[in-house]
PDB file of C-alpha atoms in Angstrom:
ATOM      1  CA  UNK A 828      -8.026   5.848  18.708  1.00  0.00           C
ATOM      2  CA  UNK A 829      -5.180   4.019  18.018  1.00  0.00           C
ATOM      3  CA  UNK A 830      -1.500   5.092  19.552  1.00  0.00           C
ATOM      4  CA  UNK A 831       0.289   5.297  15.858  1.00  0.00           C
ATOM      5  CA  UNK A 832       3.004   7.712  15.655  1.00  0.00           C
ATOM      6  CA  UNK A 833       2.609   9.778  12.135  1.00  0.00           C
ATOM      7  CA  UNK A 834       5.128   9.332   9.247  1.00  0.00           C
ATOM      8  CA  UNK A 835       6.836  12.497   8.856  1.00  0.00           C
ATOM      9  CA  UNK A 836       8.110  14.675   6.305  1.00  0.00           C
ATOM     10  CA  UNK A 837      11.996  15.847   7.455  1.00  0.00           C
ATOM     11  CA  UNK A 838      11.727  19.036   8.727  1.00  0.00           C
ATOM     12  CA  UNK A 839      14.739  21.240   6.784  1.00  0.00           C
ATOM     13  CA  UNK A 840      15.998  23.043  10.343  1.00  0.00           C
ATOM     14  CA  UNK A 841      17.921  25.710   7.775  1.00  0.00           C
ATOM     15  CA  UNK A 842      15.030  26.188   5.578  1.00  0.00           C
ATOM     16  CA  UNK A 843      13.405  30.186   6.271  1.00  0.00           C
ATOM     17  CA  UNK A 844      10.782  29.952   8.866  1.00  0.00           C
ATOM     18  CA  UNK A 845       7.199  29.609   7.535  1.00  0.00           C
ATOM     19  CA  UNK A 846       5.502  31.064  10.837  1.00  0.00           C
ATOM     20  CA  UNK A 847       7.990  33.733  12.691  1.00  0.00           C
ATOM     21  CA  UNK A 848       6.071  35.121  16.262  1.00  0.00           C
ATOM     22  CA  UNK A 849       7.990  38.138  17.997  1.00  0.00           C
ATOM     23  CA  UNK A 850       7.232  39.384  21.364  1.00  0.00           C
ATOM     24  CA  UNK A 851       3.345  38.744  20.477  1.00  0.00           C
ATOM     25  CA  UNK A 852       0.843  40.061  22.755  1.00  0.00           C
ATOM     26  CA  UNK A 853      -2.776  40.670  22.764  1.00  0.00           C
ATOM     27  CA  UNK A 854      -5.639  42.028  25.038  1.00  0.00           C
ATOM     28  CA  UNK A 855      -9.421  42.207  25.378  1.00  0.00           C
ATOM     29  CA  UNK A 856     -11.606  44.044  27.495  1.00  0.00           C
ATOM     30  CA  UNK A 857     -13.020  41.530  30.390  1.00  0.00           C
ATOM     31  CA  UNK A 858     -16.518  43.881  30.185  1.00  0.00           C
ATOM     32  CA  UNK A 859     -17.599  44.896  26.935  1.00  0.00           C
ATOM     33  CA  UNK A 860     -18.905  47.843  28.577  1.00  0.00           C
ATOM     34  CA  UNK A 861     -16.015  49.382  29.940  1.00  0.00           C
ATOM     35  CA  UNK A 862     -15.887  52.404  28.449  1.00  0.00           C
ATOM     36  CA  UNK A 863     -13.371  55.489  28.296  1.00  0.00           C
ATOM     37  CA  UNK A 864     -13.863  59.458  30.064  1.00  0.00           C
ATOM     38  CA  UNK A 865     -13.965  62.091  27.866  1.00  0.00           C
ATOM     39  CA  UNK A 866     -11.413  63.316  29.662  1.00  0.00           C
ATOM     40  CA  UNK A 867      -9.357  60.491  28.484  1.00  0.00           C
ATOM     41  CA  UNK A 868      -9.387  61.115  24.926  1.00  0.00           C
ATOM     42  CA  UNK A 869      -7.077  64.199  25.867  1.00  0.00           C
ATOM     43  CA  UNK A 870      -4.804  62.351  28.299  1.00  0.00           C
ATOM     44  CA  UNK A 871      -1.273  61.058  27.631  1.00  0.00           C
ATOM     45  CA  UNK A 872      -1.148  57.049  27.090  1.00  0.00           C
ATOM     46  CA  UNK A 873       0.646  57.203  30.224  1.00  0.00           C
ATOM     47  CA  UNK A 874      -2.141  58.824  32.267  1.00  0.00           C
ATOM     48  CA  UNK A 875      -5.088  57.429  30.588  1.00  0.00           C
ATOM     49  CA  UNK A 876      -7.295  55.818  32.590  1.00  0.00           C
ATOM     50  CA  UNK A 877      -7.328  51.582  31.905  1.00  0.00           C
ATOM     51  CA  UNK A 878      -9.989  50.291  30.995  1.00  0.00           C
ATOM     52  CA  UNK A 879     -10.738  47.068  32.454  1.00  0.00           C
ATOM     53  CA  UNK A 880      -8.319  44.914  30.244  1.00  0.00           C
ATOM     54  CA  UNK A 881      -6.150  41.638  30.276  1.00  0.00           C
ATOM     55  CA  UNK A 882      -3.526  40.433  28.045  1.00  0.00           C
ATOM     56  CA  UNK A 883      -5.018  36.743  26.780  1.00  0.00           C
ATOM     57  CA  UNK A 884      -1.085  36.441  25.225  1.00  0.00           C
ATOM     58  CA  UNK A 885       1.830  38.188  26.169  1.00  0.00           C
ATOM     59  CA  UNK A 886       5.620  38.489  24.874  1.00  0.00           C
ATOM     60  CA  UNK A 887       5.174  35.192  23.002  1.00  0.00           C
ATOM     61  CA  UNK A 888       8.060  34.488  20.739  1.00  0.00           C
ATOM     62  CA  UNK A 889       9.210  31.754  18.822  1.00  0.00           C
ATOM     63  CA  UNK A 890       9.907  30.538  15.103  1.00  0.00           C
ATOM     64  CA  UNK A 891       8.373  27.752  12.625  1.00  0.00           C
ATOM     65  CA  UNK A 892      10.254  25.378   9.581  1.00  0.00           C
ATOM     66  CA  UNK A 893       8.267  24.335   7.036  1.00  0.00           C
ATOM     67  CA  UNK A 894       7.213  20.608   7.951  1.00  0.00           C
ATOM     68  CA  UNK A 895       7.240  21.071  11.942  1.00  0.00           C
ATOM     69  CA  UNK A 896       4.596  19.291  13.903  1.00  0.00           C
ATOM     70  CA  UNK A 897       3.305  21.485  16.767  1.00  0.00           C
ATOM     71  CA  UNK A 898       1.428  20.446  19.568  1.00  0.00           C
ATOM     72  CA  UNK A 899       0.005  23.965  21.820  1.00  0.00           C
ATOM     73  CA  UNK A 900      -0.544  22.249  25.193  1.00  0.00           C
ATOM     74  CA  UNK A 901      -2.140  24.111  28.060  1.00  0.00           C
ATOM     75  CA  UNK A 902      -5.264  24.588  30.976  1.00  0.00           C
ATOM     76  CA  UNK A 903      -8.269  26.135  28.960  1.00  0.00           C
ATOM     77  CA  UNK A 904      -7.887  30.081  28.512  1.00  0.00           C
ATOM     78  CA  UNK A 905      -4.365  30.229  28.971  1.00  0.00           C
ATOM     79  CA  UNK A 906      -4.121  31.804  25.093  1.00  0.00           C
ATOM     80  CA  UNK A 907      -4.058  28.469  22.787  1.00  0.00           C
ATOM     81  CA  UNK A 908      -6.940  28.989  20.772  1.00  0.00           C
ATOM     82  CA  UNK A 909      -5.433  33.075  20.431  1.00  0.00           C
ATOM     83  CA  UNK A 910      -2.236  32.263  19.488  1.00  0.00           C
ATOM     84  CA  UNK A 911      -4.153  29.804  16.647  1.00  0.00           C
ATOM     85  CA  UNK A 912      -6.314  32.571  15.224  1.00  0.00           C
ATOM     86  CA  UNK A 913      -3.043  35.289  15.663  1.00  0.00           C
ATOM     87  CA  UNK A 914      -1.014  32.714  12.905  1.00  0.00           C
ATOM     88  CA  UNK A 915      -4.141  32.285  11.208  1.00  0.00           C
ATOM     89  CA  UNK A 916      -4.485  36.052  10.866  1.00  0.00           C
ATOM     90  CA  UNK A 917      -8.077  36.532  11.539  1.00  0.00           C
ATOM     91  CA  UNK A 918      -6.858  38.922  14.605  1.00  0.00           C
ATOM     92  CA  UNK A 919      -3.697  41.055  14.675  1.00  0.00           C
ATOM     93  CA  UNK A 920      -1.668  41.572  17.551  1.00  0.00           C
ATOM     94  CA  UNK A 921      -1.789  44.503  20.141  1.00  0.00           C
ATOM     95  CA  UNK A 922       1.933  44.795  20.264  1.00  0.00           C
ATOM     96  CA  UNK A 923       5.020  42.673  18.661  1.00  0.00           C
ATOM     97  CA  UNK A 924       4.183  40.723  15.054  1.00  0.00           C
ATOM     98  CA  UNK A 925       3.260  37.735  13.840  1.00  0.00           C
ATOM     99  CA  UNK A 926       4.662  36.822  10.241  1.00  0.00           C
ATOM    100  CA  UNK A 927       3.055  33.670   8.395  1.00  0.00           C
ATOM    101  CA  UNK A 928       4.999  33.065   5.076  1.00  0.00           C
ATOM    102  CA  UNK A 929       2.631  30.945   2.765  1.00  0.00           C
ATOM    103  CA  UNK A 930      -1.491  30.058   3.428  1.00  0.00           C
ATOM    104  CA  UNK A 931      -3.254  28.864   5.917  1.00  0.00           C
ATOM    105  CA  UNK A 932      -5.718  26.203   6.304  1.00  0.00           C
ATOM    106  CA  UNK A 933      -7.735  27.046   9.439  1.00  0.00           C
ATOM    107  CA  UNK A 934      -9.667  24.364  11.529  1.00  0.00           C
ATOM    108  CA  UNK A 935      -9.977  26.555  14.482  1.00  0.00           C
ATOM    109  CA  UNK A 936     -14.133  27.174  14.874  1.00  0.00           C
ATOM    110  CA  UNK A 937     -16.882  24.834  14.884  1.00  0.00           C
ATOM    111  CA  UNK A 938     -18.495  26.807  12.317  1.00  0.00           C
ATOM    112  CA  UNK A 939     -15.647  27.128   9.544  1.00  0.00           C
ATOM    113  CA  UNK A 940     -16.956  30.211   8.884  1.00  0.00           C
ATOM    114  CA  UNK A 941     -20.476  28.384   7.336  1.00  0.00           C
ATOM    115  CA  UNK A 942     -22.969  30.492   6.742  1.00  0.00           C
ATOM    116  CA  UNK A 943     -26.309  28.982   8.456  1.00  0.00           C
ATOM    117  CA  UNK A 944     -28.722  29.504   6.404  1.00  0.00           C
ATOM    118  CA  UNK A 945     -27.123  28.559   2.901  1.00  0.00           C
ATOM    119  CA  UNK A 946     -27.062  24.710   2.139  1.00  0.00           C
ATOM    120  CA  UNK A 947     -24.163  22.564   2.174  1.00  0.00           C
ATOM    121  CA  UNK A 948     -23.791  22.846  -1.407  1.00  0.00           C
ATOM    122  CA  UNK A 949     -23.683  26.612  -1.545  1.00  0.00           C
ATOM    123  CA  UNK A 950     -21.301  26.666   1.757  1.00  0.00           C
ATOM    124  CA  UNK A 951     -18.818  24.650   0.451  1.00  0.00           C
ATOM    125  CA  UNK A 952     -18.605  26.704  -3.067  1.00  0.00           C
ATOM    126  CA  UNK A 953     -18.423  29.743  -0.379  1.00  0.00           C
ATOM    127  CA  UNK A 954     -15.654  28.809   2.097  1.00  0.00           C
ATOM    128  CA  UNK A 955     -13.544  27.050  -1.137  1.00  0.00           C
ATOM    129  CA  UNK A 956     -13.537  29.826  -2.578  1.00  0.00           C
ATOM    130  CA  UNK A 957     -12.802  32.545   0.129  1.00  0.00           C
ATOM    131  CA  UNK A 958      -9.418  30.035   0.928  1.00  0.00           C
ATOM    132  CA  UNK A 959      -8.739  30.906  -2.913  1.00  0.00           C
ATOM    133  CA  UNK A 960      -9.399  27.518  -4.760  1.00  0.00           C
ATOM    134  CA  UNK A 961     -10.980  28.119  -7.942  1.00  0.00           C
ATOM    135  CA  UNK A 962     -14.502  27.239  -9.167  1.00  0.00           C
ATOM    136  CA  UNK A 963     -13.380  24.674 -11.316  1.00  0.00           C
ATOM    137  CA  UNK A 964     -11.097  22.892  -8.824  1.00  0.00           C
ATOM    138  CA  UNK A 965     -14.207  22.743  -6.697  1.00  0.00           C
ATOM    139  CA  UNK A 966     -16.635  21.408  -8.882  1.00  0.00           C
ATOM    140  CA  UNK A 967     -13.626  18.872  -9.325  1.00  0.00           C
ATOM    141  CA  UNK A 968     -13.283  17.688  -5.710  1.00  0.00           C
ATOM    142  CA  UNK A 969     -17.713  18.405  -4.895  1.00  0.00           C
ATOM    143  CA  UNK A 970     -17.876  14.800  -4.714  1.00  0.00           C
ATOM    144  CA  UNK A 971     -15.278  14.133  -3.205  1.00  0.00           C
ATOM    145  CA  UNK A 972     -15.637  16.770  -0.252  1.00  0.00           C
ATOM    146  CA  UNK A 973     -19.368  15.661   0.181  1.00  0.00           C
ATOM    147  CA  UNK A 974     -18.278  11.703   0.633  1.00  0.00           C
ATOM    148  CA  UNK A 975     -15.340  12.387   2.771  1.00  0.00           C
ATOM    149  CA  UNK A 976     -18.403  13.790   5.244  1.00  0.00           C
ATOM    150  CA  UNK A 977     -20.637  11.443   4.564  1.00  0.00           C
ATOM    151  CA  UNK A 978     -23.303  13.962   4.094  1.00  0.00           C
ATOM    152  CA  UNK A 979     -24.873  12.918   0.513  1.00  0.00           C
ATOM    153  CA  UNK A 980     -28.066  13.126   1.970  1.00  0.00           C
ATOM    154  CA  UNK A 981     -27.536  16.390   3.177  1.00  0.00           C
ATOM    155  CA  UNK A 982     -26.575  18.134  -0.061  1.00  0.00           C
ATOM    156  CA  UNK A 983     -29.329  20.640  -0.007  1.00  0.00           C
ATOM    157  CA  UNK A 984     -29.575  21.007   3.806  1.00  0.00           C
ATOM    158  CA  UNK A 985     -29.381  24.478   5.558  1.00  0.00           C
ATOM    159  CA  UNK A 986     -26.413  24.477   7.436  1.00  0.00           C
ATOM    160  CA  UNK A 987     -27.867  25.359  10.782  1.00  0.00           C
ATOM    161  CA  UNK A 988     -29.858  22.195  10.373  1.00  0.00           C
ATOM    162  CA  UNK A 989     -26.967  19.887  10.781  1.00  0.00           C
ATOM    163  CA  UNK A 990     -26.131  18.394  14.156  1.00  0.00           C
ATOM    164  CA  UNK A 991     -22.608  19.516  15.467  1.00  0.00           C
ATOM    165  CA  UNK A 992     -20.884  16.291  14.451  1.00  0.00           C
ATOM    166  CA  UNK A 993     -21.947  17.096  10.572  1.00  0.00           C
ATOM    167  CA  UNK A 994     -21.134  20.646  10.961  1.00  0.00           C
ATOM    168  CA  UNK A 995     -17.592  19.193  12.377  1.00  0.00           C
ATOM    169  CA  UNK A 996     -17.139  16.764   9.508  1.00  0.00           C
ATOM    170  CA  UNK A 997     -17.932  19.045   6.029  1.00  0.00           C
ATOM    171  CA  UNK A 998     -16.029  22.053   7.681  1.00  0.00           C
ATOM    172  CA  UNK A 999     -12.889  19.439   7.612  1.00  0.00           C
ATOM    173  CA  UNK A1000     -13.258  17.837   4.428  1.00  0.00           C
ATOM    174  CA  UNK A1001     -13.371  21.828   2.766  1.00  0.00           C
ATOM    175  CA  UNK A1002     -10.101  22.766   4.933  1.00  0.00           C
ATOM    176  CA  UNK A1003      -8.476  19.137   4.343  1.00  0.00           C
ATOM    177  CA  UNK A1004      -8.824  19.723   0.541  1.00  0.00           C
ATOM    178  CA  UNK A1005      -6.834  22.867   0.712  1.00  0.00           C
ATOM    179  CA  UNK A1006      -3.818  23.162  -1.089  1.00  0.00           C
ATOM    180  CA  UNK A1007      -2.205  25.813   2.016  1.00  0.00           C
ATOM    181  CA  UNK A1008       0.986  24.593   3.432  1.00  0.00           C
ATOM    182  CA  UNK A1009      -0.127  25.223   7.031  1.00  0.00           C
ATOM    183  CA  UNK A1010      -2.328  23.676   8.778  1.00  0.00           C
ATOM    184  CA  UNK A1011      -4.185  24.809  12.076  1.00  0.00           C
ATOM    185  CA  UNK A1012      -5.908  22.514  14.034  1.00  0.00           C
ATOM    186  CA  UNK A1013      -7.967  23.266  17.300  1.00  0.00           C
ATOM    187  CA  UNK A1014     -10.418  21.070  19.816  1.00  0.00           C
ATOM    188  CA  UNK A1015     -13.588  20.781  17.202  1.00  0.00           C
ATOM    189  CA  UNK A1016     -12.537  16.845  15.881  1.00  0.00           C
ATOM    190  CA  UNK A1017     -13.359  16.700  19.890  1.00  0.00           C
ATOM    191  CA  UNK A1018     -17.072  16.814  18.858  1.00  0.00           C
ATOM    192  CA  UNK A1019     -17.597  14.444  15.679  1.00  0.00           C
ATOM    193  CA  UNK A1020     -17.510  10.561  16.633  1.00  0.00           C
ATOM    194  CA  UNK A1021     -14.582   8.299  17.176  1.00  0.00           C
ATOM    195  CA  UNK A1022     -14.665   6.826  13.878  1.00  0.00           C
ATOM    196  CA  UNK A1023     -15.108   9.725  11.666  1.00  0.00           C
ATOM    197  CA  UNK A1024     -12.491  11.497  13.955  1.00  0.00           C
ATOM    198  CA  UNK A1025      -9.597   8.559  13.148  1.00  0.00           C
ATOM    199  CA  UNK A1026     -10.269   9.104   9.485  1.00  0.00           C
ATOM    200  CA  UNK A1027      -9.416  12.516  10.155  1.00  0.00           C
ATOM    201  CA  UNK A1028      -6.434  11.605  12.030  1.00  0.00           C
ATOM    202  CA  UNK A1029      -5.820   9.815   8.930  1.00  0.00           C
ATOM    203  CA  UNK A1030      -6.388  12.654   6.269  1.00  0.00           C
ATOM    204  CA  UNK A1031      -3.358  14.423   8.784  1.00  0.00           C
ATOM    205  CA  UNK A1032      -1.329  12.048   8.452  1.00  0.00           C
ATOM    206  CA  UNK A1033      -1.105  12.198   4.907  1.00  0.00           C
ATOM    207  CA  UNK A1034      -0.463  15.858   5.388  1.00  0.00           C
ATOM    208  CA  UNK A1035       2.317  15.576   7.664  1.00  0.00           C
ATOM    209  CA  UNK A1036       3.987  13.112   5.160  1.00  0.00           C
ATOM    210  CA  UNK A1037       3.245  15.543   2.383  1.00  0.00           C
ATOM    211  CA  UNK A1038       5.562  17.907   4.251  1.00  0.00           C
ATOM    212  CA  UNK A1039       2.683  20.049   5.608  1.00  0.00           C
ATOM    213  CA  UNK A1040       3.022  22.115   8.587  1.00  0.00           C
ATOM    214  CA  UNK A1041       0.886  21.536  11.779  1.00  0.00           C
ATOM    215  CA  UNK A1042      -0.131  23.897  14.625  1.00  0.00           C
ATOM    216  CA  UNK A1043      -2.679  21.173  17.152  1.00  0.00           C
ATOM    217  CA  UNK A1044      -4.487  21.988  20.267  1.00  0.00           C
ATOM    218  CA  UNK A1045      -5.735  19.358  22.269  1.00  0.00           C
ATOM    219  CA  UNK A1046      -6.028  18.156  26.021  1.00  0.00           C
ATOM    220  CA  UNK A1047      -5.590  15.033  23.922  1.00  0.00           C
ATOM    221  CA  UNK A1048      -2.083  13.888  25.537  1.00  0.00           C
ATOM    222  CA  UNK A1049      -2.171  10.858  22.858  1.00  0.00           C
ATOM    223  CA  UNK A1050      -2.846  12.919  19.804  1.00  0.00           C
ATOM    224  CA  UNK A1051      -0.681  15.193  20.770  1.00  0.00           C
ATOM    225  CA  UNK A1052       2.404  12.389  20.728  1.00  0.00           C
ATOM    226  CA  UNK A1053       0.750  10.604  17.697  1.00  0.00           C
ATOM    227  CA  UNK A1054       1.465  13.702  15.794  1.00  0.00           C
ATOM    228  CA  UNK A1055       3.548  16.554  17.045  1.00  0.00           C
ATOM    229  CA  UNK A1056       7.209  16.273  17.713  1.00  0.00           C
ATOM    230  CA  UNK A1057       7.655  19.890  19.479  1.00  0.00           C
ATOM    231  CA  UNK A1058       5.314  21.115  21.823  1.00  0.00           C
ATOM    232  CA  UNK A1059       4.602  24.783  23.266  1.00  0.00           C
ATOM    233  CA  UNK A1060       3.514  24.936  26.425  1.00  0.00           C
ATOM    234  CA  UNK A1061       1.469  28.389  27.252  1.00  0.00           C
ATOM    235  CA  UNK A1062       0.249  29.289  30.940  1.00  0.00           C
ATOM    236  CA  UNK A1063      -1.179  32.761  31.664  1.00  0.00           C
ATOM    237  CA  UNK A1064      -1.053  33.966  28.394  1.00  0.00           C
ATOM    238  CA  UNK A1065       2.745  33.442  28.482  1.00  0.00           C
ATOM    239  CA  UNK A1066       5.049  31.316  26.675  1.00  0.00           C
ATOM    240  CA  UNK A1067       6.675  28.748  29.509  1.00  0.00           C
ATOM    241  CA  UNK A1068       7.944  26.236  27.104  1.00  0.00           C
ATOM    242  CA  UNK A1069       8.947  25.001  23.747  1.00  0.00           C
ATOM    243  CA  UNK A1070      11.184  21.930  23.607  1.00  0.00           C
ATOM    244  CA  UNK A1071      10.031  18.447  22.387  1.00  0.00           C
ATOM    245  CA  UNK A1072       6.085  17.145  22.838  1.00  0.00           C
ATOM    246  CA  UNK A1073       7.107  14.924  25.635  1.00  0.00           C
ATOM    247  CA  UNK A1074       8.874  17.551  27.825  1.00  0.00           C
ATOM    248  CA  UNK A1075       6.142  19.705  27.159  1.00  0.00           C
ATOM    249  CA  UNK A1076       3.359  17.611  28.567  1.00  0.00           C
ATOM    250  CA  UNK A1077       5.825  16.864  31.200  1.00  0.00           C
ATOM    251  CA  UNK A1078       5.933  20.377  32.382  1.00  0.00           C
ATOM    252  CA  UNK A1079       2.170  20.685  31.831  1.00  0.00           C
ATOM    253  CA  UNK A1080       1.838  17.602  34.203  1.00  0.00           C
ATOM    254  CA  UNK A1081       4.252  19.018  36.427  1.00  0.00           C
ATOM    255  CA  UNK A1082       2.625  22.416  37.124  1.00  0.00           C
ATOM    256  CA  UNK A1083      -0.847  20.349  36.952  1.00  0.00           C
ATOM    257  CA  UNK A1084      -0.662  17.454  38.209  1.00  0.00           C
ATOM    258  CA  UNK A1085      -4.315  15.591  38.280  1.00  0.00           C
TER     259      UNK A1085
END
């Protein structure tokens, strides 16, 4: 992995935010089978009983120009991979809003949302086409989605048959091939090889200079300067910091130092 810092699209600082996050919060239950009293069905939200919840994120606020670079830099569970899947809308938040203007091109599960037990083939006609791109435009780029994996051999493969590092490598080339203006990244490049992940490092370059917007988590402290100009720094589900990448990981280091 080399140190290259990415070639940027300006960032138009008085352009409408793309991504706008306002007093964001969400919760889970730590046991799946805490349950409610019948009682409390009855009861005033104020003397209901809790059940045994946390808030993963909490009063998380901030805004998002089209173009922006974002590095999300934090310990594990501290609400990074959350906040990823609150832009990317595939959960809604318990209190406050988050507002995404324009599509999203997610990269934030192992699985891409693959089905298992179709092929490759019939997976990548399936998660195309859920991200909107038509039939025809995939048929178009098949070829060029299969080669960017390297999985020609692997055409008529069931999914769950693929190793994690193929799984990694045709869920990118779908979501790189996605016309969506933002683009959400998480750990999973973490899992293919080094030299499959620099030519994805590559494809997001291209992105970036193509004026594409960027949400990245890593514990990557290089990929996170290679790329991101502004970092967010989350710690118990809270916002701590937004300010430039460096500063960011400074204040990670600071609070964590190894």
């Amino acid at each position: 992995m080399t140190d290259s810092i990415s070639v940027r699209h300006p960032v138009d600082h008085a352009a409408s935010p793309v991504i706008v996050v306002e007093n964001a919060g969400i919760r889970f239950k730590r046991n799946r089978k805490a349950k409610r009293s019948f009682k409390d069905l009855f009861s005033s939200a104020q003397r209901r009983r809790p059940a045994d919840e946390f808030w993963a994120l909490r009063g998380v606020s901030f805004d998002v120009r089209p173009g922006e670079a974002i590095g999300v830099v934090g310990r594990n569970g501290q609400g990074k991979s959350t906040l990823l899947k609150l832009v990317a809308q595939v959960m809604l938040p318990d209190e406050g809003r988050v507002g995404v203007r324009g599509g999203v091109a997610p990269l934030i599960e192992i699985t891409g949302g693959f089905v298992n037990d179709l092929t490759v083939r019939e997976n990548v006609y399936l998660t195309a086409g859920l991200h909107g791109m038509p039939r025809s435009q995939i048929q178009e780029s098949f070829d060029e989605i299969i080669a960017f994996a390297e999985l020609e051999d692997f055409i008529d493969t069931p999914y769950k048959h693929l190793s994690s590092g193929m799984q990694v490598r045709i869920a990118f080339s779908v979501i790189a091939r996605l016309d969506e203006p933002i683009l959400l990244v998480d750990e999973v490049l973490a899992v293919g090889d080094k030299r499959f992940r620099e030519k994805c490092y590559r494809r997001i370059d291209a992105m970036l200079a193509d004026g594409r917007t960027l949400f990245f988590v890593s514990h990557n402290e290089n990929d996170l300067r290679r790329f991101c100009e502004r970092g967010i720094y989350l710690d118990r589900g809270t916002l701590q910091f937004d300010g430039s990448i460096g500063d960011a990981l400074d204040r990670y280091a600071s609070d964590y130092p190894t």
